[in-house]
Tab-separated table of C-alpha atoms in Angstrom:
chain	number	residue	atom	x	y	z
F	1	SER	CA	-0.066	4.818	14.185
F	2	ALA	CA	-3.184	2.660	14.093
F	3	VAL	CA	-2.977	-1.097	14.544
F	4	ILE	CA	-5.044	-3.112	12.083
F	5	SER	CA	-6.211	-6.681	12.585
F	6	GLN	CA	-7.297	-8.418	9.411
F	7	LYS	CA	-8.988	-11.804	9.213
F	8	PRO	CA	-8.658	-14.383	7.807
F	9	SER	CA	-4.959	-14.259	7.029
F	10	ARG	CA	-5.414	-16.765	4.214
F	11	ASP	CA	-8.065	-18.978	2.695
F	12	ILE	CA	-8.571	-21.413	-0.127
F	13	CYS	CA	-12.039	-21.183	-1.635
F	14	GLN	CA	-14.047	-22.960	-4.276
F	15	ARG	CA	-15.023	-21.005	-7.370
F	16	GLY	CA	-18.537	-19.609	-7.240
F	17	THR	CA	-18.451	-19.069	-3.483
F	18	SER	CA	-17.975	-15.841	-1.506
F	19	LEU	CA	-15.512	-14.827	1.190
F	20	THR	CA	-15.872	-11.985	3.672
F	21	ILE	CA	-12.706	-10.341	4.957
F	22	GLN	CA	-12.770	-8.407	8.210
F	23	CYS	CA	-10.685	-5.392	9.163
F	24	GLN	CA	-10.608	-4.145	12.757
F	25	VAL	CA	-8.765	-0.965	13.752
F	26	ASP	CA	-7.705	-0.098	17.294
F	27	SER	CA	-8.791	3.533	16.934
F	28	GLN	CA	-11.588	5.431	15.252
F	29	VAL	CA	-10.816	6.385	11.667
F	30	THR	CA	-12.844	8.264	9.113
F	31	MET	CA	-11.724	6.543	5.945
F	32	MET	CA	-10.808	2.924	5.352
F	33	PHE	CA	-9.376	1.683	2.088
F	34	TRP	CA	-9.449	-1.749	0.476
F	35	TYR	CA	-6.655	-2.776	-1.899
F	36	ARG	CA	-6.000	-5.801	-4.077
F	37	GLN	CA	-2.491	-7.081	-4.751
F	38	GLN	CA	-2.373	-9.664	-7.496
F	39	PRO	CA	0.537	-12.133	-7.438
F	40	GLY	CA	3.838	-10.323	-7.942
F	41	GLN	CA	2.077	-7.033	-8.606
F	42	SER	CA	1.593	-3.679	-6.957
F	43	LEU	CA	-1.389	-2.532	-4.936
F	44	THR	CA	-4.581	-1.404	-6.634
F	45	LEU	CA	-7.306	0.440	-4.771
F	46	ILE	CA	-10.665	-1.311	-4.840
F	47	ALA	CA	-12.758	1.158	-2.876
F	48	THR	CA	-12.851	3.743	-0.139
F	49	ALA	CA	-15.207	3.110	2.773
F	50	ASN	CA	-16.568	5.990	4.798
F	51	GLN	CA	-18.656	5.222	7.864
F	52	GLY	CA	-22.360	5.766	7.289
F	53	SER	CA	-22.266	6.036	3.524
F	54	GLU	CA	-21.864	3.867	0.465
F	55	ALA	CA	-18.341	2.896	-0.455
F	56	THR	CA	-16.740	4.628	-3.424
F	57	TYR	CA	-15.414	2.146	-5.976
F	58	GLU	CA	-12.512	2.636	-8.361
F	59	SER	CA	-12.777	1.992	-12.064
F	60	GLY	CA	-12.952	-1.726	-12.766
F	61	PHE	CA	-14.466	-2.661	-9.407
F	62	VAL	CA	-18.214	-2.922	-8.749
F	63	ILE	CA	-20.334	-3.235	-5.664
F	64	ASP	CA	-21.981	-6.478	-6.749
F	65	LYS	CA	-18.587	-8.185	-6.917
F	66	PHE	CA	-16.962	-6.477	-3.910
F	67	PRO	CA	-19.654	-5.380	-1.441
F	68	ILE	CA	-18.248	-3.428	1.496
F	69	SER	CA	-19.738	-2.710	4.884
F	70	ARG	CA	-18.609	0.017	7.282
F	71	PRO	CA	-20.877	-0.224	10.318
F	72	ASN	CA	-18.732	1.928	12.631
F	73	LEU	CA	-15.508	3.907	12.830
F	74	THR	CA	-13.307	0.919	13.732
F	75	PHE	CA	-14.529	-1.909	11.496
F	76	SER	CA	-15.105	-2.788	7.860
F	77	THR	CA	-15.673	-5.879	5.777
F	78	LEU	CA	-14.968	-6.647	2.136
F	79	THR	CA	-16.744	-9.541	0.453
F	80	VAL	CA	-15.365	-11.151	-2.667
F	81	SER	CA	-18.437	-12.603	-4.372
F	82	ASN	CA	-18.915	-15.394	-6.875
F	83	MET	CA	-15.195	-16.041	-6.909
F	84	SER	CA	-13.156	-17.221	-9.864
F	85	PRO	CA	-9.449	-18.140	-10.025
F	86	GLU	CA	-8.755	-14.603	-11.294
F	87	ASP	CA	-9.730	-13.318	-7.841
F	88	SER	CA	-6.740	-15.077	-6.288
F	89	SER	CA	-4.857	-12.175	-4.715
F	90	ILE	CA	-3.858	-10.583	-1.467
F	91	TYR	CA	-6.544	-8.244	-0.154
F	92	LEU	CA	-5.432	-5.474	2.191
F	93	CYS	CA	-7.221	-2.881	4.231
F	94	SER	CA	-5.620	0.426	5.069
F	95	VAL	CA	-6.351	3.506	7.115
F	96	GLU	CA	-4.893	6.960	6.883
F	97	GLY	CA	-2.862	8.436	9.673
F	98	GLU	CA	-3.978	10.901	12.255
F	99	TRP	CA	-4.481	14.491	11.236
F	100	GLY	CA	-1.124	16.011	10.424
F	101	ASN	CA	0.472	12.620	9.848
F	102	TYR	CA	-0.542	11.061	6.613
F	103	GLY	CA	1.204	7.749	7.133
F	104	TYR	CA	-1.259	5.215	5.865
F	105	THR	CA	-1.146	1.935	7.779
F	106	PHE	CA	-1.899	-1.455	6.226
F	107	GLY	CA	-3.218	-4.660	7.657
F	108	SER	CA	-1.229	-7.843	7.157
F	109	GLY	CA	-3.485	-8.894	4.304
F	110	THR	CA	-5.692	-11.828	3.362
F	111	ARG	CA	-4.111	-14.240	0.904
F	112	LEU	CA	-6.956	-15.700	-1.136
F	113	THR	CA	-6.608	-18.674	-3.454
F	114	VAL	CA	-9.597	-19.677	-5.561
F	115	VAL	CA	-9.606	-23.210	-6.945
A	1	GLY	CA	-5.566	10.410	-12.528
A	2	GLU	CA	-2.175	9.987	-10.969
A	3	ASN	CA	0.351	7.597	-12.527
A	4	VAL	CA	3.471	6.486	-10.657
A	5	GLU	CA	6.370	4.759	-12.410
A	6	GLN	CA	9.048	2.958	-10.387
A	7	HIS	CA	12.500	1.734	-11.419
A	8	PRO	CA	14.204	-0.640	-11.311
A	9	SER	CA	11.834	-3.562	-10.874
A	10	THR	CA	14.632	-5.664	-9.358
A	11	LEU	CA	17.855	-4.577	-7.693
A	12	SER	CA	20.638	-6.761	-6.371
A	13	VAL	CA	23.423	-5.274	-4.218
A	14	GLN	CA	26.203	-6.540	-2.005
A	15	GLU	CA	25.842	-6.122	1.720
A	16	GLY	CA	27.227	-2.738	2.718
A	17	ASP	CA	26.590	-1.111	-0.645
A	18	SER	CA	23.975	1.559	-1.267
A	19	ALA	CA	20.675	1.043	-3.066
A	20	VAL	CA	18.680	3.676	-4.936
A	21	ILE	CA	15.114	3.303	-6.170
A	22	LYS	CA	13.506	5.990	-8.311
A	23	CYS	CA	9.901	6.995	-8.932
A	24	THR	CA	8.220	9.533	-11.159
A	25	TYR	CA	4.689	10.840	-10.844
A	26	SER	CA	2.381	12.579	-13.260
A	27	ASP	CA	0.026	14.767	-11.198
A	28	SER	CA	1.699	18.008	-10.135
A	29	ALA	CA	-0.957	18.363	-7.410
A	30	SER	CA	0.455	15.346	-5.541
A	31	ASN	CA	2.072	16.510	-2.335
A	32	TYR	CA	2.685	13.413	-0.224
A	33	PHE	CA	5.140	10.643	-1.139
A	34	PRO	CA	5.522	7.597	1.138
A	35	TRP	CA	7.728	4.566	0.732
A	36	TYR	CA	6.660	1.121	1.878
A	37	LYS	CA	8.594	-2.069	2.535
A	38	GLN	CA	6.767	-5.354	2.064
A	39	GLU	CA	8.266	-8.578	3.333
A	40	LEU	CA	6.990	-11.943	2.226
A	41	GLY	CA	3.583	-12.745	3.682
A	42	LYS	CA	3.163	-9.330	5.287
A	43	GLY	CA	1.367	-6.113	4.557
A	44	PRO	CA	3.305	-3.023	3.420
A	45	GLN	CA	5.047	-1.101	6.197
A	46	LEU	CA	5.705	2.611	5.965
A	47	ILE	CA	9.452	3.252	6.202
A	48	ILE	CA	9.707	6.931	5.310
A	49	ASP	CA	7.633	9.650	3.722
A	50	ILE	CA	8.113	13.168	2.413
A	51	ARG	CA	5.827	16.083	1.712
A	52	SER	CA	6.180	18.485	-1.154
A	53	ASN	CA	7.420	21.358	0.979
A	54	VAL	CA	10.596	19.397	1.782
A	55	GLY	CA	13.401	18.372	-0.580
A	56	GLU	CA	15.030	15.663	1.484
A	57	LYS	CA	14.362	13.618	4.579
A	58	LYS	CA	16.619	11.177	6.434
A	59	ASP	CA	16.027	8.470	8.984
A	60	GLN	CA	19.215	6.619	9.913
A	61	ARG	CA	20.235	4.584	6.839
A	62	ILE	CA	17.227	5.617	4.787
A	63	ALA	CA	16.711	8.886	2.935
A	64	VAL	CA	14.207	10.182	0.440
A	65	THR	CA	14.718	13.048	-1.988
A	66	LEU	CA	12.059	14.922	-3.914
A	67	ASN	CA	12.370	17.023	-7.058
A	68	LYS	CA	9.004	18.706	-7.557
A	69	THR	CA	10.003	20.391	-10.790
A	70	ALA	CA	10.961	17.121	-12.421
A	71	LYS	CA	8.224	15.223	-10.570
A	72	HIS	CA	10.448	12.497	-9.290
A	73	PHE	CA	11.485	11.169	-5.917
A	74	SER	CA	13.998	8.587	-4.818
A	75	LEU	CA	14.693	6.228	-1.940
A	76	HIS	CA	18.286	5.820	-0.820
A	77	ILE	CA	19.380	3.016	1.486
A	78	THR	CA	22.975	3.120	2.682
A	79	GLU	CA	25.026	0.323	4.243
A	80	THR	CA	22.520	-2.266	3.110
A	81	GLN	CA	21.977	-5.372	5.221
A	82	PRO	CA	20.417	-8.738	4.319
A	83	GLU	CA	17.316	-7.810	6.321
A	84	ASP	CA	16.737	-4.939	3.887
A	85	SER	CA	15.818	-7.562	1.280
A	86	ALA	CA	12.125	-7.032	0.469
A	87	VAL	CA	9.839	-5.418	-2.084
A	88	TYR	CA	9.729	-1.625	-1.878
A	89	PHE	CA	6.845	0.472	-3.148
A	90	CYS	CA	6.690	4.191	-3.710
A	91	ALA	CA	3.376	5.998	-3.730
A	92	ALA	CA	1.929	9.434	-4.311
A	93	SER	CA	-1.118	11.181	-2.975
A	94	ILE	CA	-2.840	14.514	-2.827
A	95	SER	CA	-2.830	14.768	0.914
A	96	ASN	CA	-6.297	15.821	1.884
A	97	ALA	CA	-8.565	13.667	3.964
A	98	GLY	CA	-9.676	10.610	2.064
A	99	ASN	CA	-7.247	10.875	-0.816
A	100	MET	CA	-5.963	7.468	-1.699
A	101	LEU	CA	-2.426	6.410	-2.523
A	102	THR	CA	-1.344	5.563	-6.061
A	103	PHE	CA	1.461	3.005	-5.970
A	104	GLY	CA	4.435	2.387	-8.184
A	105	GLY	CA	5.030	-1.088	-9.552
A	106	GLY	CA	7.459	-2.111	-6.833
A	107	THR	CA	11.183	-2.940	-6.627
A	108	ARG	CA	12.438	-6.275	-5.391
A	109	LEU	CA	15.660	-5.537	-3.505
A	110	MET	CA	18.046	-8.405	-2.817
A	111	VAL	CA	21.004	-7.795	-0.537
A	112	LYS	CA	23.661	-10.486	-0.873
A	113	PRO	CA	25.665	-11.265	2.248
């Protein structure tokens, strides 16, 4: 399965600022997924990022708040913009498994605290 | 869209006992059902998965069963150990390229030594 490196692992940010989270995969993947995990909660999909096209956002998430870049088949970034304390969460990137093996792999996550 | 319900939300067992976590899903088109284990400060790790053409799958102390008619699937952990303590998530997906996972609410499993 793919190995995902996610940075930063944690950060404490001031409200009103932005943070960009990086996700690097050790193999080429078509789709990358960004999830949010609020404290003590399950995972909610933010958007799906396909290389060379605009990300597809889930209901409740908008591009202005969570812009995503996908410059190549091994890398993606998620920016959390104009942060408020409600954005304090763990943000995770994920990739699907190789063809025939649908085991989605997750990065270790970015624990964001907004003060 | 898909909705996945997971029960119980917390589960406490004695070391050596079995643990069972149950999930139901709403979309009959879902055909892929993974289970993830998340330890504190880490991302979810896939522990076992099952596809809709299979009723049961085992991997050492872990097994998953699927009832397509009733639209529910379960995780069974036998001979639990303290290192099994974690949060477990079930998920469902329509397994074509690019189809995302819908997660259950999670179960916090505590194994008492």
